[in-house]
CSV table of C-alpha atoms in Angstrom, one decimal:
chain,number,residue,atom,x,y,z
A,1,MET,CA,35.3,-47.6,143.3
A,2,SER,CA,31.7,-47.8,144.5
A,3,ASP,CA,30.5,-47.2,148.0
A,4,HIS,CA,29.9,-50.9,148.2
A,5,ASP,CA,33.6,-51.8,148.0
A,6,HIS,CA,34.8,-49.5,150.8
A,7,ASP,CA,31.8,-50.5,152.8
A,8,HIS,CA,33.3,-53.9,153.4
A,9,HIS,CA,36.6,-53.1,155.0
A,10,HIS,CA,35.3,-52.9,158.5
A,11,ASP,CA,35.6,-55.3,161.3
A,12,HIS,CA,33.1,-57.8,162.4
A,13,GLU,CA,32.1,-56.3,165.7
A,14,HIS,CA,28.4,-56.3,166.4
A,15,GLN,CA,25.3,-57.6,164.8
A,16,HIS,CA,22.4,-55.5,163.5
A,17,GLY,CA,18.9,-57.0,163.5
A,18,ASP,CA,17.9,-58.3,160.1
A,19,GLY,CA,15.5,-56.0,158.3
A,20,ASP,CA,16.2,-53.2,160.7
A,21,GLU,CA,16.5,-50.4,158.2
A,22,HIS,CA,17.3,-47.8,160.8
A,23,GLY,CA,20.3,-49.8,161.9
A,24,HIS,CA,22.1,-49.3,158.6
A,25,ARG,CA,22.4,-45.5,159.0
A,26,HIS,CA,26.1,-45.7,159.8
A,27,TYR,CA,27.1,-47.8,156.8
A,28,ASP,CA,28.3,-44.9,154.7
A,29,THR,CA,30.2,-43.1,157.4
A,30,PRO,CA,33.9,-43.3,156.7
A,31,GLY,CA,35.7,-45.3,159.3
A,32,SER,CA,32.5,-46.7,160.8
A,33,ARG,CA,32.8,-50.1,162.2
A,34,ARG,CA,30.0,-52.5,161.7
A,35,ALA,CA,29.2,-56.1,161.0
A,36,ARG,CA,27.6,-57.6,157.9
A,37,SER,CA,24.0,-58.5,158.7
A,38,ALA,CA,22.6,-61.8,157.5
A,39,LEU,CA,20.6,-59.9,154.9
A,40,GLU,CA,23.6,-58.1,153.6
A,41,VAL,CA,25.5,-61.4,153.3
A,42,ARG,CA,22.6,-62.8,151.2
A,43,ALA,CA,22.6,-59.7,149.0
A,44,MET,CA,26.3,-60.1,148.4
A,45,ALA,CA,25.9,-63.8,147.8
A,46,LEU,CA,23.2,-63.0,145.2
A,47,GLU,CA,25.6,-60.6,143.4
A,48,ALA,CA,28.4,-63.2,143.7
A,49,ALA,CA,26.3,-66.0,142.1
A,50,LEU,CA,25.1,-63.7,139.3
A,51,VAL,CA,28.6,-62.5,138.5
A,52,GLU,CA,29.9,-66.1,138.6
A,53,LYS,CA,27.2,-67.2,136.2
A,54,GLY,CA,28.0,-64.3,133.9
A,55,VAL,CA,24.5,-62.9,134.2
A,56,VAL,CA,25.4,-59.5,135.5
A,57,LYS,CA,28.7,-57.5,135.2
A,58,SER,CA,30.3,-56.0,138.3
A,59,ASP,CA,30.9,-52.6,136.7
A,60,ALA,CA,27.2,-52.5,135.5
A,61,ILE,CA,26.2,-52.9,139.2
A,62,ASP,CA,28.7,-50.2,140.1
A,63,ALA,CA,27.3,-47.8,137.6
A,64,PHE,CA,23.6,-48.5,138.5
A,65,THR,CA,24.3,-48.1,142.2
A,66,ASP,CA,26.2,-44.9,141.6
A,67,ALA,CA,23.2,-43.5,139.6
A,68,LEU,CA,20.8,-44.4,142.4
A,69,GLU,CA,22.9,-43.0,145.2
A,70,HIS,CA,24.7,-40.0,143.6
A,71,ARG,CA,23.5,-39.2,140.1
A,72,PHE,CA,19.9,-38.9,141.3
A,73,GLY,CA,18.9,-36.9,144.4
A,74,PRO,CA,16.9,-34.2,146.0
A,75,HIS,CA,19.6,-31.6,145.2
A,76,HIS,CA,18.3,-31.8,141.6
A,77,GLY,CA,14.7,-31.3,142.6
A,78,ALA,CA,15.7,-28.3,144.7
A,79,ARG,CA,17.5,-26.8,141.7
A,80,VAL,CA,14.4,-27.3,139.6
A,81,VAL,CA,12.2,-25.6,142.2
A,82,ALA,CA,14.6,-22.7,142.7
A,83,ARG,CA,14.7,-22.1,139.0
A,84,ALA,CA,10.9,-22.2,138.8
A,85,TRP,CA,10.7,-19.6,141.7
A,86,THR,CA,13.0,-17.2,139.9
A,87,ASP,CA,12.0,-17.7,136.3
A,88,PRO,CA,8.3,-17.5,135.6
A,89,ASP,CA,8.7,-18.7,132.0
A,90,PHE,CA,10.6,-21.8,133.2
A,91,LYS,CA,7.9,-22.4,135.9
A,92,GLN,CA,5.2,-22.4,133.2
A,93,ARG,CA,7.2,-24.8,131.0
A,94,LEU,CA,7.7,-27.0,134.1
A,95,LEU,CA,4.0,-27.2,134.8
A,96,ASP,CA,3.2,-27.7,131.1
A,97,ASP,CA,5.9,-30.4,130.4
A,98,GLY,CA,7.9,-31.4,133.4
A,99,ASN,CA,10.2,-33.7,131.5
A,100,ALA,CA,11.3,-31.1,128.9
A,101,ALA,CA,11.8,-28.4,131.6
A,102,CYS,CA,13.9,-30.7,133.8
A,103,ALA,CA,15.9,-31.7,130.8
A,104,GLU,CA,16.9,-28.1,130.3
A,105,LEU,CA,18.7,-28.4,133.7
A,106,GLY,CA,20.2,-31.8,132.8
A,107,VAL,CA,17.8,-33.6,135.1
A,108,ALA,CA,16.6,-36.8,133.5
A,109,GLY,CA,16.4,-40.5,134.0
A,110,VAL,CA,14.5,-43.7,134.7
A,111,GLU,CA,11.4,-43.3,136.9
A,112,GLY,CA,11.5,-39.6,135.9
A,113,ASN,CA,8.5,-39.3,133.7
A,114,ILE,CA,7.0,-36.5,135.8
A,115,ARG,CA,4.0,-34.3,136.2
A,116,VAL,CA,4.7,-31.2,138.4
A,117,VAL,CA,1.9,-30.1,140.7
A,118,GLU,CA,2.0,-26.7,142.3
A,119,ASN,CA,1.3,-25.8,145.9
A,120,THR,CA,-0.4,-22.4,146.3
A,121,ASP,CA,-2.4,-20.5,148.9
A,122,GLU,CA,-5.4,-22.6,147.8
A,123,VAL,CA,-4.0,-26.0,147.1
A,124,HIS,CA,-1.7,-28.4,148.9
A,125,ASN,CA,-0.5,-31.5,147.0
A,126,LEU,CA,0.7,-34.7,148.6
A,127,VAL,CA,2.3,-37.6,146.8
A,128,VAL,CA,2.1,-41.3,147.8
A,129,CYS,CA,2.3,-44.8,146.2
A,130,THR,CA,-0.2,-47.1,148.0
A,131,LEU,CA,0.7,-50.2,145.9
A,132,CYS,CA,4.5,-50.0,146.2
A,133,SER,CA,6.9,-47.0,146.3
A,134,CYS,CA,6.8,-45.2,143.0
A,135,TYR,CA,8.9,-42.0,143.2
A,136,PRO,CA,10.6,-39.6,140.9
A,137,TRP,CA,14.2,-40.9,141.1
A,138,PRO,CA,16.1,-38.4,139.0
A,139,LEU,CA,14.7,-35.4,141.0
A,140,LEU,CA,14.6,-37.0,144.5
A,141,GLY,CA,16.8,-40.0,144.5
A,142,LEU,CA,15.6,-43.1,146.3
A,143,PRO,CA,12.6,-42.7,148.6
A,144,PRO,CA,13.0,-42.2,152.4
A,145,ILE,CA,12.0,-45.0,154.7
A,146,TRP,CA,8.8,-43.3,155.8
A,147,TYR,CA,7.6,-43.0,152.2
A,148,LYS,CA,7.8,-46.8,151.9
A,149,SER,CA,6.3,-47.4,155.3
A,150,PHE,CA,3.0,-49.2,155.7
A,151,PRO,CA,1.3,-46.4,157.7
A,152,TYR,CA,2.1,-43.8,155.1
A,153,ARG,CA,1.0,-45.9,152.2
A,154,ALA,CA,-2.2,-46.9,154.0
A,155,ARG,CA,-3.2,-43.5,155.5
A,156,ALA,CA,-2.1,-40.7,153.1
A,157,VAL,CA,-5.0,-41.4,150.7
A,158,ALA,CA,-7.6,-41.6,153.5
A,159,GLU,CA,-6.7,-39.0,156.1
A,160,PRO,CA,-4.1,-36.7,154.5
A,161,ARG,CA,-4.5,-33.9,157.0
A,162,THR,CA,-3.9,-36.2,159.9
A,163,VAL,CA,-0.8,-37.6,158.2
A,164,LEU,CA,0.4,-34.1,157.4
A,165,SER,CA,0.0,-33.1,161.1
A,166,GLU,CA,2.4,-36.0,162.0
A,167,PHE,CA,4.9,-34.3,159.8
A,168,GLY,CA,4.2,-31.0,161.6
A,169,VAL,CA,2.4,-29.5,158.6
A,170,GLU,CA,-0.9,-27.8,159.4
A,171,VAL,CA,-3.0,-27.0,156.4
A,172,ALA,CA,-5.7,-24.4,156.8
A,173,ASP,CA,-9.3,-25.5,156.4
A,174,HIS,CA,-9.8,-23.4,153.2
A,175,VAL,CA,-6.8,-25.0,151.5
A,176,ARG,CA,-7.8,-27.9,149.2
A,177,VAL,CA,-5.6,-31.0,149.8
A,178,ARG,CA,-5.0,-33.0,146.6
A,179,VAL,CA,-3.5,-36.4,147.1
A,180,TRP,CA,-1.8,-38.1,144.2
A,181,ASP,CA,-1.5,-41.9,144.3
A,182,SER,CA,1.2,-43.0,141.8
A,183,SER,CA,-0.2,-46.0,140.1
A,184,SER,CA,0.9,-45.7,136.4
A,185,GLU,CA,4.4,-44.8,135.0
A,186,MET,CA,3.6,-41.2,135.7
A,187,ARG,CA,5.5,-39.8,138.7
A,188,TYR,CA,4.4,-36.8,140.6
A,189,PHE,CA,6.6,-34.0,141.9
A,190,VAL,CA,5.4,-31.1,144.1
A,191,LEU,CA,6.5,-27.6,143.4
A,192,PRO,CA,6.3,-26.1,146.9
A,193,ALA,CA,5.2,-22.5,147.6
A,194,ARG,CA,7.9,-20.0,147.8
A,195,PRO,CA,8.0,-18.6,151.4
A,196,ASP,CA,7.6,-14.9,152.0
A,197,GLY,CA,10.7,-12.9,152.9
A,198,THR,CA,12.9,-14.6,150.3
A,199,ASP,CA,12.9,-11.9,147.6
A,200,ASP,CA,16.5,-11.1,148.1
A,201,LEU,CA,17.8,-14.6,147.9
A,202,SER,CA,19.7,-15.9,144.9
A,203,GLU,CA,18.7,-19.0,143.1
A,204,GLU,CA,21.4,-21.0,144.9
A,205,GLU,CA,20.4,-19.7,148.3
A,206,LEU,CA,16.8,-20.6,147.5
A,207,ALA,CA,17.8,-24.1,146.5
A,208,ALA,CA,19.5,-24.6,149.8
A,209,LEU,CA,16.2,-24.0,151.6
A,210,ILE,CA,14.3,-26.7,149.8
A,211,ASP,CA,14.3,-30.1,151.4
A,212,ARG,CA,13.2,-33.4,150.0
A,213,ASN,CA,9.9,-33.6,152.0
A,214,SER,CA,8.7,-30.3,150.6
A,215,MET,CA,8.8,-31.8,147.1
A,216,ILE,CA,6.7,-34.8,148.2
A,217,GLY,CA,4.2,-32.5,150.1
A,218,THR,CA,5.1,-33.5,153.7
A,219,ALA,CA,6.8,-30.2,154.5
A,220,LEU,CA,6.6,-26.5,153.7
A,221,VAL,CA,9.6,-24.5,152.7
A,222,THR,CA,10.3,-21.8,155.3
A,223,ALA,CA,12.4,-18.6,155.0
A,224,PRO,CA,15.8,-18.7,156.8
B,1,MET,CA,-3.6,-60.0,142.6
B,2,ASP,CA,-5.5,-58.5,145.5
B,3,GLY,CA,-2.7,-58.8,148.0
B,4,ILE,CA,-1.4,-57.3,151.1
B,5,HIS,CA,0.6,-54.7,149.1
B,6,ASP,CA,-2.6,-52.9,148.2
B,7,MET,CA,-2.6,-50.8,151.4
B,8,GLY,CA,-4.6,-47.7,150.6
B,9,GLY,CA,-7.1,-47.0,153.4
B,10,MET,CA,-6.1,-49.8,155.7
B,11,ALA,CA,-6.0,-49.1,159.4
B,12,GLY,CA,-3.9,-50.5,162.2
B,13,PHE,CA,-0.4,-49.6,161.1
B,14,GLY,CA,-0.1,-46.8,163.6
B,15,THR,CA,1.7,-43.5,163.2
B,16,ILE,CA,4.4,-42.7,160.7
B,17,ASP,CA,8.0,-42.6,161.9
B,18,VAL,CA,8.7,-39.3,160.1
B,19,SER,CA,12.3,-39.3,161.1
B,20,ALA,CA,13.0,-42.7,159.5
B,21,GLY,CA,15.5,-42.5,156.8
B,22,ALA,CA,17.5,-39.4,155.9
B,23,SER,CA,18.1,-41.4,152.8
B,24,GLY,CA,16.1,-44.5,151.9
B,25,TYR,CA,18.9,-46.8,151.1
B,26,GLU,CA,22.4,-47.1,152.5
B,27,GLY,CA,25.3,-48.8,150.8
B,28,TRP,CA,24.4,-52.4,150.2
B,29,GLU,CA,20.7,-51.8,149.8
B,30,ALA,CA,21.1,-49.6,146.8
B,31,ARG,CA,23.6,-52.1,145.4
B,32,LEU,CA,21.0,-54.9,145.9
B,33,GLN,CA,18.4,-52.8,144.1
B,34,ALA,CA,20.7,-52.3,141.2
B,35,THR,CA,21.6,-56.1,141.2
B,36,ALA,CA,17.9,-57.1,141.4
B,37,LEU,CA,16.9,-54.8,138.5
B,38,LEU,CA,19.8,-55.7,136.3
B,39,SER,CA,19.3,-59.4,136.7
B,40,GLY,CA,15.6,-59.3,136.2
B,41,GLY,CA,15.0,-60.8,139.6
B,42,MET,CA,12.9,-57.9,140.8
B,43,SER,CA,9.4,-57.4,139.6
B,44,ARG,CA,6.3,-56.0,141.2
B,45,PRO,CA,4.3,-59.2,140.6
B,46,GLY,CA,7.2,-61.1,142.3
B,47,ILE,CA,7.1,-58.7,145.3
B,48,GLU,CA,3.3,-59.1,145.5
B,49,ALA,CA,3.6,-62.9,145.5
B,50,ILE,CA,5.4,-62.8,148.9
B,51,PRO,CA,2.9,-64.3,151.4
B,52,PRO,CA,1.1,-61.6,153.4
B,53,ALA,CA,2.6,-62.5,156.8
B,54,GLU,CA,6.1,-62.5,155.3
B,55,TYR,CA,5.5,-59.3,153.4
B,56,LEU,CA,4.5,-57.5,156.6
B,57,ALA,CA,7.4,-58.9,158.6
B,58,SER,CA,10.1,-58.0,156.0
B,59,GLY,CA,11.9,-54.8,155.5
B,60,TYR,CA,11.9,-53.2,152.1
B,61,ALA,CA,15.3,-54.4,151.0
B,62,GLU,CA,14.5,-57.9,152.3
B,63,LYS,CA,11.4,-58.1,150.0
B,64,TRP,CA,13.6,-57.2,147.0
B,65,LEU,CA,16.0,-59.9,148.0
B,66,VAL,CA,13.4,-62.6,148.6
B,67,CYS,CA,11.7,-61.8,145.3
B,68,SER,CA,15.0,-61.9,143.4
B,69,GLU,CA,16.2,-65.1,145.0
B,70,HIS,CA,12.9,-66.8,144.3
B,71,ARG,CA,12.8,-65.8,140.7
B,72,LEU,CA,16.4,-66.4,139.8
B,73,LEU,CA,16.5,-69.8,141.5
B,74,GLY,CA,13.1,-70.8,140.1
B,75,ASP,CA,14.3,-70.0,136.6
B,76,GLY,CA,17.6,-71.8,137.1
B,77,VAL,CA,19.6,-68.6,136.5
B,78,ILE,CA,21.6,-69.3,139.7
B,79,GLU,CA,21.7,-72.4,141.9
B,80,GLY,CA,20.8,-72.9,145.5
B,81,LYS,CA,24.1,-74.6,146.4
B,82,GLN,CA,25.9,-71.7,144.8
B,83,LEU,CA,24.1,-69.2,147.0
B,84,ASP,CA,24.8,-71.3,150.1
B,85,ARG,CA,28.5,-71.5,149.3
B,86,TRP,CA,28.8,-67.8,148.8
B,87,CYS,CA,26.8,-67.1,152.0
B,88,SER,CA,29.1,-69.1,154.0
B,89,GLU,CA,32.2,-67.6,152.4
B,90,LEU,CA,31.0,-64.1,152.8
B,91,ALA,CA,29.7,-64.5,156.3
B,92,GLY,CA,32.9,-66.2,157.5
B,93,ASP,CA,35.4,-63.6,156.2
B,94,PRO,CA,34.7,-59.9,156.6
B,95,ASN,CA,37.3,-59.1,154.0
B,96,ARG,CA,35.8,-61.4,151.4
B,97,LEU,CA,33.9,-59.7,148.5
B,98,PRO,CA,31.9,-61.0,145.6
B,99,PRO,CA,34.0,-61.8,142.5
B,100,ARG,CA,34.4,-59.2,139.9
B,101,ASP,CA,33.8,-59.5,136.1
B,102,GLU,CA,33.7,-56.3,134.1
B,103,ASP,CA,32.6,-55.2,130.7
B,104,PRO,CA,33.6,-51.5,130.4
B,105,ASP,CA,32.3,-51.2,126.9
B,106,ALA,CA,28.7,-51.8,128.1
B,107,VAL,CA,28.7,-49.2,130.9
B,108,PRO,CA,28.2,-46.1,128.8
B,109,GLY,CA,25.1,-47.6,127.2
B,110,LEU,CA,23.7,-48.5,130.6
B,111,VAL,CA,24.4,-45.0,132.0
B,112,ALA,CA,22.7,-43.5,128.9
B,113,MET,CA,19.6,-45.6,129.5
B,114,LEU,CA,19.5,-44.7,133.2
B,115,THR,CA,19.8,-41.0,132.5
B,116,THR,CA,17.1,-41.0,129.8
B,117,THR,CA,13.6,-40.1,130.9
B,118,PRO,CA,11.0,-42.6,129.5
B,119,SER,CA,8.1,-40.8,128.0
B,120,MET,CA,4.6,-42.0,127.9
B,121,ALA,CA,3.0,-42.5,124.4
B,122,ARG,CA,0.3,-40.1,123.4
B,123,ALA,CA,-3.2,-41.6,123.7
B,124,THR,CA,-4.5,-41.6,120.1
B,125,GLU,CA,-7.7,-43.4,121.0
B,126,SER,CA,-9.6,-42.9,124.2
B,127,ARG,CA,-13.0,-44.0,125.2
B,128,PHE,CA,-13.4,-41.2,127.8
B,129,ALA,CA,-12.7,-37.5,127.6
B,130,VAL,CA,-11.4,-35.0,130.1
B,131,GLY,CA,-14.3,-34.0,132.3
B,132,ASP,CA,-16.2,-37.3,131.8
B,133,ARG,CA,-17.6,-39.0,134.9
B,134,VAL,CA,-16.3,-42.6,135.1
B,135,ARG,CA,-16.8,-45.5,137.5
B,136,VAL,CA,-14.0,-47.8,138.4
B,137,CYS,CA,-15.0,-51.4,137.6
B,138,ARG,CA,-15.6,-54.0,140.3
B,139,MET,CA,-13.0,-56.7,139.7
B,140,ARG,CA,-11.0,-59.5,141.3
B,141,PRO,CA,-7.9,-59.8,139.1
B,142,GLU,CA,-5.8,-62.9,139.6
B,143,GLY,CA,-2.5,-61.5,138.4
B,144,HIS,CA,-0.6,-58.2,138.9
B,145,HIS,CA,-2.5,-55.0,138.1
B,146,ARG,CA,-2.5,-51.4,139.2
B,147,CYS,CA,-6.0,-50.7,140.2
B,148,PRO,CA,-6.1,-50.1,144.0
B,149,ARG,CA,-9.0,-51.7,145.8
B,150,TYR,CA,-10.1,-48.5,147.5
B,151,VAL,CA,-11.3,-46.8,144.3
B,152,ARG,CA,-13.2,-49.7,142.9
B,153,GLY,CA,-16.9,-49.0,142.4
B,154,ALA,CA,-16.3,-45.3,143.0
B,155,VAL,CA,-17.3,-42.6,140.6
B,156,GLY,CA,-14.8,-39.9,139.7
B,157,VAL,CA,-14.0,-37.4,136.9
B,158,VAL,CA,-11.3,-37.6,134.2
B,159,GLU,CA,-8.9,-34.8,135.2
B,160,ARG,CA,-6.3,-35.5,132.5
B,161,ILE,CA,-5.3,-38.1,130.0
B,162,PRO,CA,-1.5,-38.3,130.5
B,163,GLY,CA,-1.0,-40.8,127.7
B,164,ALA,CA,-1.2,-44.5,126.8
B,165,GLU,CA,0.7,-47.5,128.2
B,166,HIS,CA,0.6,-51.2,128.1
B,167,GLN,CA,-1.0,-52.8,131.0
B,168,PRO,CA,1.8,-54.3,133.2
B,169,PRO,CA,2.6,-58.0,133.0
B,170,THR,CA,0.3,-60.0,135.2
B,171,GLU,CA,3.1,-62.4,136.4
B,172,PRO,CA,6.9,-62.2,136.9
B,173,GLY,CA,8.6,-62.3,133.5
B,174,GLY,CA,5.2,-62.2,131.7
B,175,ASP,CA,4.3,-60.2,128.6
B,176,VAL,CA,2.9,-56.7,128.9
B,177,GLY,CA,-0.9,-56.4,128.5
B,178,ARG,CA,-3.2,-54.3,126.3
B,179,PHE,CA,-1.9,-50.9,125.1
B,180,GLU,CA,-4.5,-48.4,126.1
B,181,ALA,CA,-5.2,-44.9,127.4
B,182,VAL,CA,-4.3,-44.1,131.0
B,183,TYR,CA,-6.6,-41.6,132.8
B,184,THR,CA,-5.9,-39.4,135.8
B,185,VAL,CA,-9.2,-39.8,137.6
B,186,GLN,CA,-10.1,-37.4,140.4
B,187,PHE,CA,-12.3,-38.5,143.3
B,188,ASP,CA,-14.0,-36.5,146.0
B,189,SER,CA,-12.9,-38.0,149.3
B,190,ARG,CA,-16.6,-38.5,150.3
B,191,GLU,CA,-17.0,-40.9,147.4
B,192,LEU,CA,-14.2,-43.0,148.8
B,193,TRP,CA,-14.5,-42.7,152.6
B,194,GLY,CA,-17.7,-41.0,153.4
B,195,ASP,CA,-17.9,-37.7,155.2
B,196,GLN,CA,-15.0,-37.4,157.6
B,197,ARG,CA,-15.4,-33.8,158.5
B,198,GLY,CA,-16.5,-34.8,162.0
B,199,GLU,CA,-13.1,-36.5,162.4
B,200,GLY,CA,-11.1,-33.5,161.5
B,201,GLU,CA,-10.6,-34.3,157.8
B,202,PRO,CA,-12.1,-31.7,155.5
B,203,VAL,CA,-13.1,-32.9,152.1
B,204,PHE,CA,-10.1,-33.5,149.8
B,205,ASP,CA,-9.3,-34.6,146.2
B,206,LEU,CA,-7.8,-38.0,145.5
B,207,LEU,CA,-6.2,-38.5,142.1
B,208,VAL,CA,-5.0,-41.8,140.7
B,209,ASP,CA,-3.9,-43.0,137.2
B,210,LEU,CA,-6.1,-45.8,135.9
B,211,TRP,CA,-6.0,-47.8,132.7
B,212,GLU,CA,-9.0,-47.6,130.4
B,213,SER,CA,-10.0,-51.2,131.1
B,214,TYR,CA,-10.4,-50.4,134.8
B,215,LEU,CA,-13.1,-47.9,134.0
B,216,GLU,CA,-16.8,-47.9,132.8
B,217,ASP,CA,-19.6,-45.5,132.4
B,218,PRO,CA,-21.1,-44.4,135.7
């Protein structure tokens, strides 16, 4: 059963504002009580009409939704980064051919044609899509709201250091910032720098340190 | 189309709500995305055709919904009265769900497609080489394209040739365009925005992938 199905067994209690993306945060909490917004009703009606017409099958929608929500996600990106930090040969393969290296770890999928760019002491990479919201789905899942927001899309390519400071990331003046605007079918994935003081950590422990933003370039990974 | 979606460099949107969205989609929004893609309702040209004021006023999922409704109704795939009927049934009864119709035999193929990484074709012919200086053409395209306004007229250097692709369809449901080399072009930030060092922005590199037709000799 998909999340969608058990989403709908809640009472009609209060109304969220339409288009208020923040307001949907509680939808996946088991036992949460919420109302269907007008937008959600329209989305359900669209599915109902398409299924009724035989255009789309319900279990195809289930499978696609499951891939977007569960099969893809930043836990895969973190595994790839942790492997790159602990296996220099893998890291080289990842930088040379991101798709093939990710496939070694079973990470693959649509919107996953990637180039990996490495953060170092001299370079800080930042990824954006000014035209829409291109994003490496298999490694990171669906993009966070801020990534799709107008100010991020507008400003990341013009004032990256100011944008980074809003995320609490200060980049030293001598570090070259490289901003990647995803405009073709190539997706960009940041290999963050490994923090000092993590030599004793296992690959699994390292993966647990790596959050989604560090693989977009809007965060640094810090030692525990 | 040179629409409101082409946001690179625009001012006035304020600061970024960096806390927004532990995950980008919750429940029904991911399901809508799946439905919109499977039905062919969603397309970038369709999203970009949303009038600017509506584009700015709509949340992300709403744009996918509006785009899909417009396309599927316009093509006669679904009917307006059908949508109205379902809206009233689904809004009126919190236990009501869309009908189900399954084809389990088709699911493995779909999952295989979703979990296969699409690769870009090798560029066997390319007008420019890595290291070449190139200028982005001045243009005013009517249909969908992937050349952001803020790089037009600017001179950069070919950093890599990731491969070759068809140019995207210029309209919803349209055919793909010319198959040609795609270039990762690197620009010095001063070429795009002038010298911003006085405003606390040291010089940086901007890299963007551009189809061969978007480029000319400097």
